[in-house]
Coordinates of C-alpha atoms in Angstrom, one line a residue:
Chain T
M1 CA 0.0 0.0 0.0
L2 CA 2.9 2.4 0.9
M3 CA 4.4 1.8 -2.5
I4 CA 1.1 2.6 -4.3
L5 CA 1.0 5.9 -2.4
K6 CA 4.6 6.7 -3.2
A7 CA 3.9 5.8 -6.9
F8 CA 1.0 8.2 -6.9
L9 CA 3.1 11.0 -5.3
V10 CA 6.2 10.7 -7.4
G11 CA 4.4 9.8 -10.7
G12 CA 1.9 12.6 -10.2
L13 CA 4.8 15.0 -9.5
I14 CA 6.6 14.1 -12.7
C15 CA 3.3 14.7 -14.7
A16 CA 2.6 18.0 -12.9
L17 CA 6.1 19.3 -13.7
G18 CA 5.5 18.3 -17.3
Q19 CA 2.3 20.4 -17.2
V20 CA 4.3 23.3 -15.9
F21 CA 6.6 22.8 -18.9
L22 CA 3.7 22.8 -21.3
D23 CA 1.9 25.7 -19.8
N24 CA 4.9 28.0 -19.7
T25 CA 6.7 27.3 -23.0
K26 CA 5.6 27.1 -26.6
Y27 CA 6.5 23.4 -26.8
T28 CA 4.1 20.6 -27.6
P29 CA 3.5 17.3 -25.7
A30 CA 5.8 15.6 -28.3
H31 CA 8.7 17.9 -27.1
L32 CA 7.8 17.0 -23.5
L33 CA 7.9 13.3 -24.1
V34 CA 11.3 13.5 -25.9
T35 CA 12.7 15.7 -23.1
L36 CA 11.6 13.2 -20.5
V37 CA 13.1 10.2 -22.3
V38 CA 16.4 12.0 -22.7
L39 CA 16.3 12.9 -19.0
G40 CA 15.5 9.3 -18.2
C41 CA 18.6 8.2 -20.1
I42 CA 20.8 10.7 -18.3
F43 CA 19.5 9.9 -14.8
T44 CA 20.1 6.2 -15.6
A45 CA 23.7 6.9 -16.5
F46 CA 24.4 8.3 -13.0
G47 CA 22.5 5.6 -11.3
V48 CA 19.8 7.9 -10.1
Y49 CA 17.0 6.1 -11.9
D50 CA 17.6 2.8 -10.2
W51 CA 17.4 4.5 -6.9
L52 CA 14.1 6.2 -7.9
L53 CA 12.7 2.9 -9.0
D54 CA 13.5 1.3 -5.7
F55 CA 11.9 4.2 -3.9
S56 CA 8.7 4.7 -5.8
G57 CA 8.3 1.7 -8.2
A58 CA 5.7 2.5 -10.9
G59 CA 6.0 6.2 -9.9
V60 CA 9.0 6.4 -12.2
G61 CA 8.3 3.1 -14.0
V62 CA 5.1 4.2 -15.7
P63 CA 6.1 7.8 -16.9
V64 CA 7.6 7.7 -20.4
S65 CA 11.0 8.6 -18.9
N66 CA 11.2 4.9 -18.1
F67 CA 11.8 4.3 -21.8
G68 CA 15.0 6.2 -21.3
Y69 CA 15.9 4.0 -18.4
I70 CA 15.3 0.7 -20.1
L71 CA 17.0 1.8 -23.3
T72 CA 20.1 2.9 -21.4
K73 CA 20.0 -0.1 -19.1
G74 CA 20.1 -2.5 -22.1
V75 CA 23.0 -0.6 -23.7
L76 CA 25.0 -0.6 -20.5
L77 CA 24.3 -4.3 -19.9
E78 CA 25.4 -5.4 -23.3
A79 CA 28.3 -3.0 -23.5
K80 CA 29.7 -4.6 -20.3
R81 CA 29.4 -8.1 -21.9
D82 CA 30.3 -7.5 -25.6
G83 CA 32.0 -4.2 -25.7
L84 CA 31.5 -1.9 -28.7
I85 CA 29.1 -4.2 -30.6
G86 CA 27.0 -4.4 -27.4
L87 CA 26.2 -0.7 -27.8
F88 CA 24.1 -1.6 -30.8
K89 CA 22.8 -5.0 -29.6
G90 CA 21.7 -3.6 -26.2
V91 CA 19.5 -0.6 -27.2
L92 CA 16.3 -2.5 -27.6
E93 CA 17.1 -5.4 -25.3
V94 CA 15.2 -4.4 -22.1
A95 CA 12.9 -2.0 -23.9
S96 CA 11.7 -4.6 -26.3
A97 CA 8.5 -5.6 -24.4
G98 CA 7.2 -2.0 -24.1
I99 CA 8.0 -1.0 -27.7
S100 CA 6.7 -4.2 -29.3
A101 CA 3.5 -3.9 -27.2
S102 CA 3.0 -0.3 -28.2
V103 CA 3.4 -1.0 -31.9
I104 CA 1.4 -4.2 -31.9
F105 CA -1.5 -3.0 -29.8
G106 CA -1.4 0.3 -31.7
F107 CA -1.8 -1.4 -35.0
L108 CA -4.5 -3.8 -33.8
V109 CA -6.6 -1.1 -32.3
A110 CA -6.3 0.8 -35.6
V111 CA -7.6 -2.2 -37.4
F112 CA -10.7 -2.4 -35.4
F113 CA -11.6 1.2 -34.6
K114 CA -12.2 4.5 -36.4
P115 CA -11.6 8.0 -35.0
R116 CA -14.8 9.7 -33.9
K117 CA -15.3 13.0 -32.3
Chain D
M1 CA -7.5 59.4 -39.3
K2 CA -5.1 57.0 -37.7
N3 CA -4.5 53.5 -39.0
V4 CA -4.6 50.2 -37.2
D5 CA -0.9 49.8 -36.4
K6 CA 1.0 48.3 -33.5
T7 CA 4.4 46.7 -32.9
P8 CA 4.3 43.0 -32.0
D9 CA 5.2 44.0 -28.4
E10 CA 2.4 46.5 -28.1
Y11 CA 0.0 44.0 -29.5
N12 CA 1.2 41.3 -27.2
Q13 CA 0.5 43.5 -24.2
M14 CA -3.0 44.2 -25.5
I15 CA -3.6 40.5 -25.9
N16 CA -2.4 39.7 -22.4
Q17 CA -4.9 42.2 -21.1
F18 CA -7.9 40.8 -22.9
R19 CA -7.3 37.1 -23.5
P20 CA -8.1 34.6 -20.7
G21 CA -4.9 32.9 -19.5
K22 CA -4.4 29.2 -19.1
P23 CA -5.6 28.0 -15.7
K24 CA -2.1 27.0 -14.7
I25 CA -2.8 26.0 -11.1
V26 CA -5.9 24.0 -12.0
N27 CA -3.9 22.3 -14.8
F28 CA -1.1 21.5 -12.4
L29 CA -3.4 19.8 -9.9
Q30 CA -5.4 17.9 -12.6
A31 CA -2.1 16.7 -14.1
Y32 CA -0.9 15.6 -10.7
L33 CA -4.2 13.8 -10.0
V34 CA -4.5 12.0 -13.4
G35 CA -0.7 11.2 -13.7
G36 CA -0.6 10.0 -10.0
L37 CA -3.6 7.8 -10.4
I38 CA -2.2 6.1 -13.5
C39 CA 1.1 5.5 -11.8
G40 CA -0.6 4.3 -8.6
F41 CA -2.7 1.9 -10.7
G42 CA 0.5 0.7 -12.4
Q43 CA 2.1 0.0 -9.0
A44 CA -1.1 -1.8 -7.8
L45 CA -0.9 -4.0 -11.0
I46 CA 2.7 -4.9 -10.2
E47 CA 1.9 -5.9 -6.7
I48 CA -1.1 -8.0 -7.7
L49 CA 1.0 -9.8 -10.2
Q50 CA 3.7 -10.5 -7.6
L51 CA 1.1 -11.8 -5.2
L52 CA 0.1 -14.2 -8.0
G53 CA 3.6 -15.5 -7.8
M54 CA 5.3 -13.6 -10.7
P55 CA 8.9 -12.5 -10.3
A56 CA 9.4 -8.8 -9.8
D57 CA 11.0 -8.2 -13.2
E58 CA 8.3 -10.0 -15.2
A59 CA 5.5 -8.4 -13.1
S60 CA 6.7 -4.9 -14.1
S61 CA 7.0 -5.8 -17.7
L62 CA 3.6 -7.3 -17.8
A63 CA 2.1 -4.3 -15.9
T64 CA 3.6 -2.0 -18.6
I65 CA 2.1 -4.2 -21.4
I66 CA -1.3 -4.1 -19.7
L67 CA -1.1 -0.3 -19.3
I68 CA -0.2 0.1 -23.0
F69 CA -3.1 -2.1 -23.9
L70 CA -5.5 -0.1 -21.8
G71 CA -4.2 3.2 -23.3
A72 CA -4.6 1.9 -26.8
L73 CA -8.1 0.6 -26.1
L74 CA -9.3 3.8 -24.5
T75 CA -8.0 5.7 -27.5
G76 CA -9.9 3.4 -29.8
L77 CA -13.1 3.9 -27.8
G78 CA -12.6 7.7 -28.1
I79 CA -12.1 8.2 -24.4
Y80 CA -8.4 9.0 -24.0
D81 CA -8.6 12.4 -25.7
E82 CA -11.3 13.4 -23.2
I83 CA -9.0 12.3 -20.3
G84 CA -6.2 14.3 -22.1
Q85 CA -8.3 17.5 -22.1
F86 CA -8.7 17.2 -18.4
G87 CA -5.4 15.8 -17.4
G88 CA -3.0 17.5 -19.8
A89 CA 0.5 16.2 -19.1
G90 CA -1.0 13.8 -16.5
S91 CA -2.3 11.6 -19.3
A92 CA 0.4 12.4 -21.9
V93 CA 3.5 11.5 -19.8
P94 CA 2.6 8.0 -18.6
I95 CA 3.1 5.0 -20.9
T96 CA -0.6 5.0 -21.6
G97 CA -0.1 8.4 -23.3
F98 CA 2.6 6.9 -25.4
A99 CA 0.2 4.3 -26.6
N100 CA -2.4 7.0 -27.3
A101 CA 0.3 8.8 -29.4
I102 CA 0.7 5.7 -31.5
V103 CA -2.9 4.6 -31.8
S104 CA -4.5 8.0 -32.6
P105 CA -2.6 8.6 -35.9
A106 CA -2.7 4.9 -36.7
M107 CA -6.5 5.0 -36.7
E108 CA -6.8 8.4 -38.3
F109 CA -4.5 7.8 -41.3
K110 CA -6.2 4.6 -42.2
S111 CA -8.1 6.7 -44.7
E112 CA -4.8 7.2 -46.6
G113 CA -4.1 3.5 -46.8
W114 CA -2.6 0.7 -44.6
I115 CA 1.0 1.2 -45.8
L116 CA 1.6 4.9 -46.4
G117 CA -1.2 6.0 -44.0
T118 CA -1.4 3.9 -40.9
G119 CA 2.0 2.2 -41.3
A120 CA 4.0 5.4 -41.8
K121 CA 2.0 7.9 -39.8
M122 CA 1.6 6.0 -36.5
Y123 CA 5.1 7.1 -35.5
I124 CA 4.5 10.9 -35.7
V125 CA 4.9 11.3 -32.0
A126 CA 6.3 8.0 -30.9
G127 CA 9.1 8.2 -33.6
P128 CA 10.9 11.2 -32.1
V129 CA 10.6 9.6 -28.6
L130 CA 12.2 6.4 -29.7
T131 CA 14.8 8.1 -31.9
Y132 CA 16.1 10.4 -29.2
G133 CA 15.8 7.8 -26.5
M134 CA 17.9 5.3 -28.6
V135 CA 20.5 7.8 -29.7
T136 CA 20.9 9.2 -26.1
A137 CA 21.2 5.7 -24.7
F138 CA 23.8 4.8 -27.3
L139 CA 25.9 7.9 -26.6
I140 CA 25.7 7.3 -22.9
G141 CA 26.9 3.7 -23.4
L142 CA 29.7 4.9 -25.7
I143 CA 30.9 7.5 -23.2
K144 CA 30.7 5.0 -20.3
T145 CA 32.6 2.4 -22.3
I146 CA 35.4 4.8 -23.3
F147 CA 35.8 6.6 -20.0
K148 CA 34.8 3.7 -17.8
F149 CA 33.0 5.7 -15.1
Chain A
M1 CA -14.0 53.7 -61.7
K2 CA -16.6 52.3 -59.4
R3 CA -14.6 52.9 -56.3
T4 CA -14.4 55.3 -53.4
G5 CA -11.0 55.0 -51.7
K6 CA -10.5 51.2 -51.4
T7 CA -14.1 50.3 -51.3
V8 CA -15.9 49.1 -54.4
Y9 CA -19.5 50.2 -54.9
F10 CA -22.1 48.6 -57.1
D11 CA -24.2 50.7 -59.4
T12 CA -26.8 47.9 -59.7
P13 CA -26.3 46.1 -56.4
P14 CA -26.4 42.3 -57.0
V15 CA -29.2 40.5 -55.3
M16 CA -28.8 37.5 -53.0
L17 CA -31.4 35.4 -54.7
A18 CA -31.1 32.3 -52.5
T19 CA -28.9 30.8 -49.8
S20 CA -28.6 27.4 -48.2
A21 CA -26.7 26.5 -45.1
M22 CA -25.9 22.9 -43.8
A23 CA -24.1 22.2 -40.6
G24 CA -22.7 19.5 -38.4
E25 CA -23.7 18.1 -35.1
M26 CA -22.1 20.7 -32.8
E27 CA -23.6 23.6 -34.8
G28 CA -26.9 21.8 -34.8
K29 CA -26.9 22.0 -31.0
G30 CA -26.0 25.7 -30.9
P31 CA -28.3 28.8 -30.7
L32 CA -28.7 29.1 -34.5
K33 CA -29.9 25.5 -35.1
E34 CA -33.3 26.5 -36.3
Y35 CA -32.0 28.6 -39.1
F36 CA -30.1 25.9 -40.9
D37 CA -31.5 24.0 -44.0
K38 CA -30.1 20.7 -42.7
V39 CA -28.0 19.4 -39.8
V40 CA -25.9 16.3 -40.3
D41 CA -24.9 14.6 -37.1
D42 CA -22.6 12.0 -38.5
P43 CA -19.1 13.5 -39.2
Y44 CA -18.6 10.7 -41.8
F45 CA -22.0 11.5 -43.5
Q46 CA -22.2 7.8 -44.6
T47 CA -18.9 8.0 -46.5
Q48 CA -15.6 6.3 -45.8
T49 CA -13.5 9.4 -44.9
F50 CA -14.1 12.9 -43.4
E51 CA -12.9 14.5 -46.6
K52 CA -15.4 12.7 -48.7
A53 CA -18.1 13.6 -46.1
E54 CA -17.2 17.3 -46.5
R55 CA -17.5 17.0 -50.2
K56 CA -20.8 15.2 -50.1
L57 CA -22.3 17.9 -47.8
C58 CA -21.1 20.6 -50.2
G59 CA -22.6 18.9 -53.2
M60 CA -25.9 18.4 -51.5
N61 CA -25.9 22.1 -50.3
C62 CA -25.2 23.3 -53.9
Q63 CA -28.1 21.3 -55.2
N64 CA -30.3 22.7 -52.5
V65 CA -29.5 26.4 -53.2
L66 CA -30.1 25.8 -57.0
K67 CA -33.5 24.4 -56.1
K68 CA -34.3 27.3 -53.9
A69 CA -33.3 29.7 -56.6
N70 CA -35.3 27.6 -59.1
L71 CA -32.3 27.5 -61.5
Q72 CA -30.3 24.7 -63.3
P73 CA -26.5 24.5 -63.3
D74 CA -26.6 25.7 -66.9
D75 CA -28.2 29.0 -65.8
I76 CA -25.2 29.9 -63.6
D77 CA -22.3 31.8 -65.3
F78 CA -19.6 31.3 -62.8
L79 CA -19.0 29.2 -59.7
L80 CA -16.7 30.8 -57.1
A81 CA -15.7 28.6 -54.2
G82 CA -13.1 27.5 -51.7
D83 CA -12.4 25.7 -48.5
L84 CA -9.6 25.0 -46.0
L85 CA -8.1 21.7 -47.3
N86 CA -4.9 21.5 -49.2
Q87 CA -5.3 22.5 -52.9
I88 CA -9.0 23.3 -52.0
V89 CA -10.0 19.8 -53.0
T90 CA -13.5 20.1 -51.6
A91 CA -14.4 23.0 -53.9
N92 CA -12.6 21.5 -56.9
F93 CA -14.3 18.1 -56.6
C94 CA -17.7 19.8 -56.2
A95 CA -17.1 21.9 -59.3
R96 CA -16.4 18.7 -61.2
E97 CA -19.9 17.5 -60.4
L98 CA -21.6 20.8 -61.2
Q99 CA -20.0 21.6 -64.6
I100 CA -20.2 25.3 -64.1
P101 CA -17.2 27.5 -65.2
F102 CA -15.2 27.6 -62.0
I103 CA -13.0 30.0 -60.2
G104 CA -11.3 28.3 -57.2
L105 CA -10.5 30.7 -54.3
Y106 CA -8.4 30.5 -51.2
G107 CA -8.7 33.1 -48.5
A108 CA -8.6 30.7 -45.5
C109 CA -11.7 31.5 -43.4
S110 CA -12.4 34.7 -45.4
T111 CA -13.1 32.7 -48.6
M112 CA -16.9 33.2 -48.4
I113 CA -16.8 37.0 -48.4
E114 CA -14.0 37.0 -50.9
A115 CA -16.2 34.9 -53.2
L116 CA -19.2 37.2 -52.7
S117 CA -17.2 40.3 -53.3
L118 CA -15.8 38.9 -56.5
G119 CA -19.1 37.5 -57.6
S120 CA -20.8 40.9 -57.1
M121 CA -18.0 42.6 -59.2
L122 CA -18.6 40.1 -62.0
I123 CA -22.3 40.8 -62.0
D124 CA -22.1 44.6 -61.7
G125 CA -19.3 44.6 -64.2
G126 CA -21.7 42.9 -66.7
Y127 CA -19.8 39.7 -67.0
A128 CA -22.4 37.5 -65.4
Q129 CA -26.1 37.3 -64.7
H130 CA -26.0 34.5 -62.1
I131 CA -23.2 33.6 -59.8
M132 CA -23.0 30.7 -57.4
A133 CA -20.6 30.8 -54.5
F134 CA -19.9 28.5 -51.6
A135 CA -17.3 27.8 -48.9
S136 CA -17.0 25.0 -46.5
S137 CA -15.0 23.6 -43.5
H138 CA -15.2 20.4 -41.5
Y139 CA -14.0 20.0 -37.9
Q140 CA -12.2 16.7 -38.4
T141 CA -10.6 17.4 -41.8
A142 CA -9.3 20.8 -40.6
E143 CA -8.1 19.4 -37.3
R144 CA -6.1 16.6 -38.9
Q145 CA -4.6 18.9 -41.5
Y146 CA -3.6 21.8 -39.1
R147 CA -3.1 20.1 -35.8
M148 CA -2.8 16.7 -34.2
P149 CA -4.8 13.5 -34.8
I150 CA -8.4 13.8 -33.5
E151 CA -8.0 11.1 -30.8
Y152 CA -4.7 12.4 -29.6
G153 CA -5.1 13.5 -26.0
S154 CA -3.6 17.0 -26.1
Q155 CA -5.0 19.7 -23.9
Y156 CA -6.2 22.9 -25.5
P157 CA -6.0 26.4 -24.0
P158 CA -9.2 28.1 -23.1
Y159 CA -8.9 30.5 -26.1
K160 CA -8.6 27.8 -28.7
Q161 CA -11.4 27.9 -31.3
W162 CA -13.6 25.1 -32.6
T163 CA -13.6 24.5 -36.4
V164 CA -17.1 24.7 -37.8
T165 CA -18.5 21.8 -39.7
G166 CA -20.7 23.1 -42.4
T167 CA -21.1 24.8 -45.8
G168 CA -23.0 27.9 -47.0
A169 CA -24.0 28.4 -50.6
Y170 CA -25.3 31.4 -52.4
V171 CA -26.9 32.4 -55.7
L172 CA -26.3 36.0 -56.7
A173 CA -28.3 37.6 -59.5
Q174 CA -28.4 40.8 -61.5
N175 CA -32.1 41.1 -61.0
G176 CA -34.7 39.7 -58.6
I177 CA -35.8 40.1 -55.1
G178 CA -33.6 39.6 -52.1
P179 CA -31.0 41.4 -49.9
K180 CA -28.6 43.5 -52.0
I181 CA -24.8 43.7 -51.8
T182 CA -24.0 47.4 -52.1
H183 CA -20.3 47.6 -51.3
A184 CA -17.2 45.5 -50.9
T185 CA -13.9 46.4 -49.2
I186 CA -11.0 44.1 -50.1
G187 CA -8.6 44.0 -47.2
K188 CA -4.8 43.8 -47.1
V189 CA -2.8 41.3 -45.2
M190 CA -1.8 42.3 -41.7
D191 CA 0.6 40.6 -39.4
F192 CA 1.2 41.8 -35.8
G193 CA 3.5 38.9 -35.0
I194 CA 1.3 36.2 -33.5
I195 CA 3.0 32.8 -33.5
E196 CA 0.7 30.5 -31.5
P197 CA -1.5 28.5 -34.0
N198 CA -4.1 27.9 -31.3
D199 CA -4.8 31.6 -31.1
M200 CA -6.1 32.6 -34.6
G201 CA -8.5 35.2 -33.2
S202 CA -5.7 37.4 -32.1
A203 CA -3.9 36.9 -35.4
M204 CA -6.9 38.0 -37.5
A205 CA -8.2 40.8 -35.3
P206 CA -5.8 43.5 -36.8
A207 CA -6.9 42.7 -40.3
A208 CA -10.6 42.8 -39.3
A209 CA -10.1 46.2 -37.5
D210 CA -8.2 47.6 -40.5
T211 CA -10.9 46.6 -43.0
I212 CA -13.7 47.9 -40.9
A213 CA -12.0 51.2 -40.4
Q214 CA -11.1 51.5 -44.1
H215 CA -14.7 50.7 -45.1
L216 CA -16.1 53.3 -42.7
K217 CA -13.6 55.9 -43.7
D218 CA -14.1 55.4 -47.5
L219 CA -17.9 55.8 -47.2
G220 CA -17.8 58.5 -44.5
R221 CA -20.0 56.4 -42.3
T222 CA -20.0 55.6 -38.6
P223 CA -20.7 52.2 -36.9
D224 CA -24.1 53.5 -36.0
D225 CA -25.1 53.5 -39.7
Y226 CA -25.1 49.7 -39.4
D227 CA -27.5 47.4 -37.5
L228 CA -24.7 44.9 -37.2
I229 CA -21.0 44.7 -38.1
V230 CA -20.3 41.0 -38.0
T231 CA -16.9 39.4 -38.3
G232 CA -16.3 35.9 -39.6
D233 CA -14.5 33.7 -37.1
L234 CA -12.6 35.8 -34.6
G235 CA -14.2 34.1 -31.6
Q236 CA -14.6 36.0 -28.3
V237 CA -11.0 36.9 -27.9
G238 CA -10.5 38.2 -31.4
K239 CA -13.8 40.1 -31.2
T240 CA -12.7 41.9 -28.0
L241 CA -9.3 42.7 -29.6
T242 CA -11.0 44.1 -32.8
R243 CA -13.2 46.3 -30.6
E244 CA -10.3 47.6 -28.7
L245 CA -8.2 48.2 -31.8
L246 CA -11.0 50.2 -33.3
R247 CA -11.5 52.1 -30.1
E248 CA -7.9 53.3 -30.2
I249 CA -8.6 54.9 -33.6
N250 CA -11.8 56.4 -32.3
Y251 CA -14.5 54.1 -33.7
D252 CA -16.9 52.9 -31.1
V253 CA -18.4 49.5 -32.2
D254 CA -19.5 48.3 -28.8
E255 CA -23.1 48.2 -29.8
V256 CA -22.9 46.7 -33.2
L257 CA -19.9 44.3 -33.3
E258 CA -20.7 40.6 -33.4
D259 CA -18.8 37.5 -34.6
C260 CA -20.3 34.6 -36.5
G261 CA -17.9 32.1 -34.7
A262 CA -19.0 33.4 -31.3
M263 CA -22.7 33.3 -32.3
L264 CA -22.7 29.7 -33.4
Y265 CA -22.2 28.0 -30.0
S266 CA -23.5 28.5 -26.5
Q267 CA -21.3 28.7 -23.4
E268 CA -22.1 25.2 -22.3
Q269 CA -20.8 23.6 -25.4
N270 CA -17.1 24.0 -24.4
T271 CA -15.9 25.3 -27.7
G272 CA -13.3 27.6 -26.1
S273 CA -13.4 31.1 -27.7
G274 CA -16.0 30.1 -30.3
G275 CA -16.2 28.8 -33.8
S276 CA -13.6 29.2 -36.6
G277 CA -13.3 28.0 -40.2
A278 CA -14.5 29.0 -43.6
A279 CA -18.0 27.8 -42.8
A280 CA -18.4 30.1 -39.8
S281 CA -19.3 33.2 -41.8
A282 CA -20.7 31.1 -44.7
I283 CA -23.4 29.4 -42.7
V284 CA -24.3 32.3 -40.4
L285 CA -24.8 34.7 -43.3
A286 CA -26.6 32.1 -45.3
S287 CA -29.0 31.2 -42.5
Y288 CA -29.6 33.6 -39.6
L289 CA -28.4 36.9 -41.1
Y290 CA -30.0 36.3 -44.5
Q291 CA -33.4 35.5 -43.0
K292 CA -33.3 38.5 -40.7
L293 CA -32.4 40.7 -43.7
T294 CA -35.2 39.3 -45.8
L295 CA -37.7 39.9 -43.1
G296 CA -36.4 43.5 -42.8
E297 CA -35.3 43.1 -39.2
F298 CA -31.9 44.4 -40.3
Q299 CA -31.7 47.4 -42.6
R300 CA -28.0 47.3 -43.3
I301 CA -25.3 45.1 -42.1
M302 CA -21.6 44.7 -42.8
V303 CA -20.1 41.2 -42.9
V304 CA -16.4 40.9 -42.5
G305 CA -14.8 37.6 -43.5
T306 CA -11.6 37.0 -41.6
G307 CA -8.8 34.5 -42.5
A308 CA -5.7 33.3 -40.8
L309 CA -3.2 32.7 -43.6
L310 CA -1.0 30.0 -41.9
S311 CA 0.0 26.6 -43.2
P312 CA 1.1 23.6 -41.1
V313 CA 4.6 24.1 -42.7
S314 CA 4.9 27.8 -42.0
S315 CA 3.8 27.1 -38.5
L316 CA 6.5 24.5 -37.9
Q317 CA 9.1 26.8 -39.5
G318 CA 8.4 29.4 -36.8
D319 CA 6.7 32.0 -39.1
T320 CA 4.2 34.4 -37.7
I321 CA 0.5 34.2 -38.8
P322 CA -0.7 36.8 -41.3
G323 CA -4.4 37.7 -41.3
I324 CA -6.8 39.0 -43.9
A325 CA -10.3 40.4 -43.8
H326 CA -12.8 41.4 -46.6
G327 CA -16.0 43.2 -45.9
I328 CA -19.3 43.5 -47.7
T329 CA -22.3 45.7 -47.0
I330 CA -25.7 44.1 -47.4
E331 CA -29.0 45.9 -47.4
K332 CA -32.5 44.6 -47.0
P333 CA -34.5 44.0 -50.2

């Protein structure tokens, strides 16, 4: 139960800060998502993201910055194992589930539904 | 007689005087609420899956997949954009918003065909996210490999 | 030359013989619903795509206005039309069906008034007896061309406008009974440096104010000479700005200024600042205003079509949004 509360607080905060970004700049949600993913990568590089995940679970696992985390995580894992070639092999290693699910569900929903209002 | 003439700065001042601003505080709270609820729901999913005996790693992967599925389905049903108008970044930032960003153009560009419509246009928002995520991740790996920090 | 200053006057004012207005679901729930010829609730209008739906509605509306004027396509000398889609496909494809000599126009949301101005000049110049003109817009087709996919969950600011689904068609004639177009003022493009594409009312207000001021100055009139000065699709924000811009050069339009976009929806419909799109002025003039003029409830009105001349490309490249406005004066029969 505590973790759910922490996920609410931390995840909500990330989203609310994103809202501040949208309301005070001319940028679009697409810019915001890209910024968050890049920040996720950088936080992972310094080990901060692992700590945040331990602390708040889905609070940082559900926001899109988590893509940055899993992409970087894969690169670092493979780089340690295979060196230079691992940099390429690792990018989609951990992120595979999320990206595949997005593309596959995205396509399937498009097959069955039409945009309405 | 004078003409209608203003510099952009003067006109901007006039606009700020007469145009209703964005309700920033309300937007902040709504984004917090919606984003927090989606993340809290994600955490609850993880914990339920673990209770069912799934290892932590797999539980969070499956929870992510479930959230993506729900985001995609709500988009198909025409509900997610309503949540988006209320929640702003609160519904755009979670992974469900990423699914929404893929499904909405995928459905809409069906009218231009399955290959050049849906197939190509479904990445208009998700594409940049993946591109910059992958490039950044690669660069970080490269720097870490070279400098071994 | 038939001109005072920048305003054209017509020796034999062309008559608005018939009009027809068809609108979408949102407009059909608004305050003007009873004035429309037809309301279509389905944005697909039983076709496969939104674009085809817009076309189908326009075609139907053109047939309706011909029927009301009791004319055949052969009787019409020129068709003047435009819409918001790339390469004005809606107008082009409708013209293909009608087989009337066709002049395609693009003035963004000012297209309707642009078409009526030119049509009046053709008639008064002696080049035509009957002119048909129409303009259209469609919420979903415009939204997907200018902004994000419809089901994408982005949050819009309170001053964003709602693109009107609908189309208005007109038959102008040299003789006959109906409201008369007496003057037309062709506006110039004005740009006060607005960048935000969600705020087209502010981008167009300077052009609207300029055209109204020019018109009044040319004819030596004051706003009180009109029962109504009605702009096309400025919305609440743009209307307020136009009023204030005019106040600064000593024209007080508080009593007479209205906006078609703002008139189309009620507060509860959550349409932000009001309606926008080429159909805004087209359907309000073809329905509500036309009927009030015919009944003699308005003696003389000025309709100012306003257009934001942006494209999705110019927007992404960081260009500011130029605006344009054309005005016509219409008097009761």
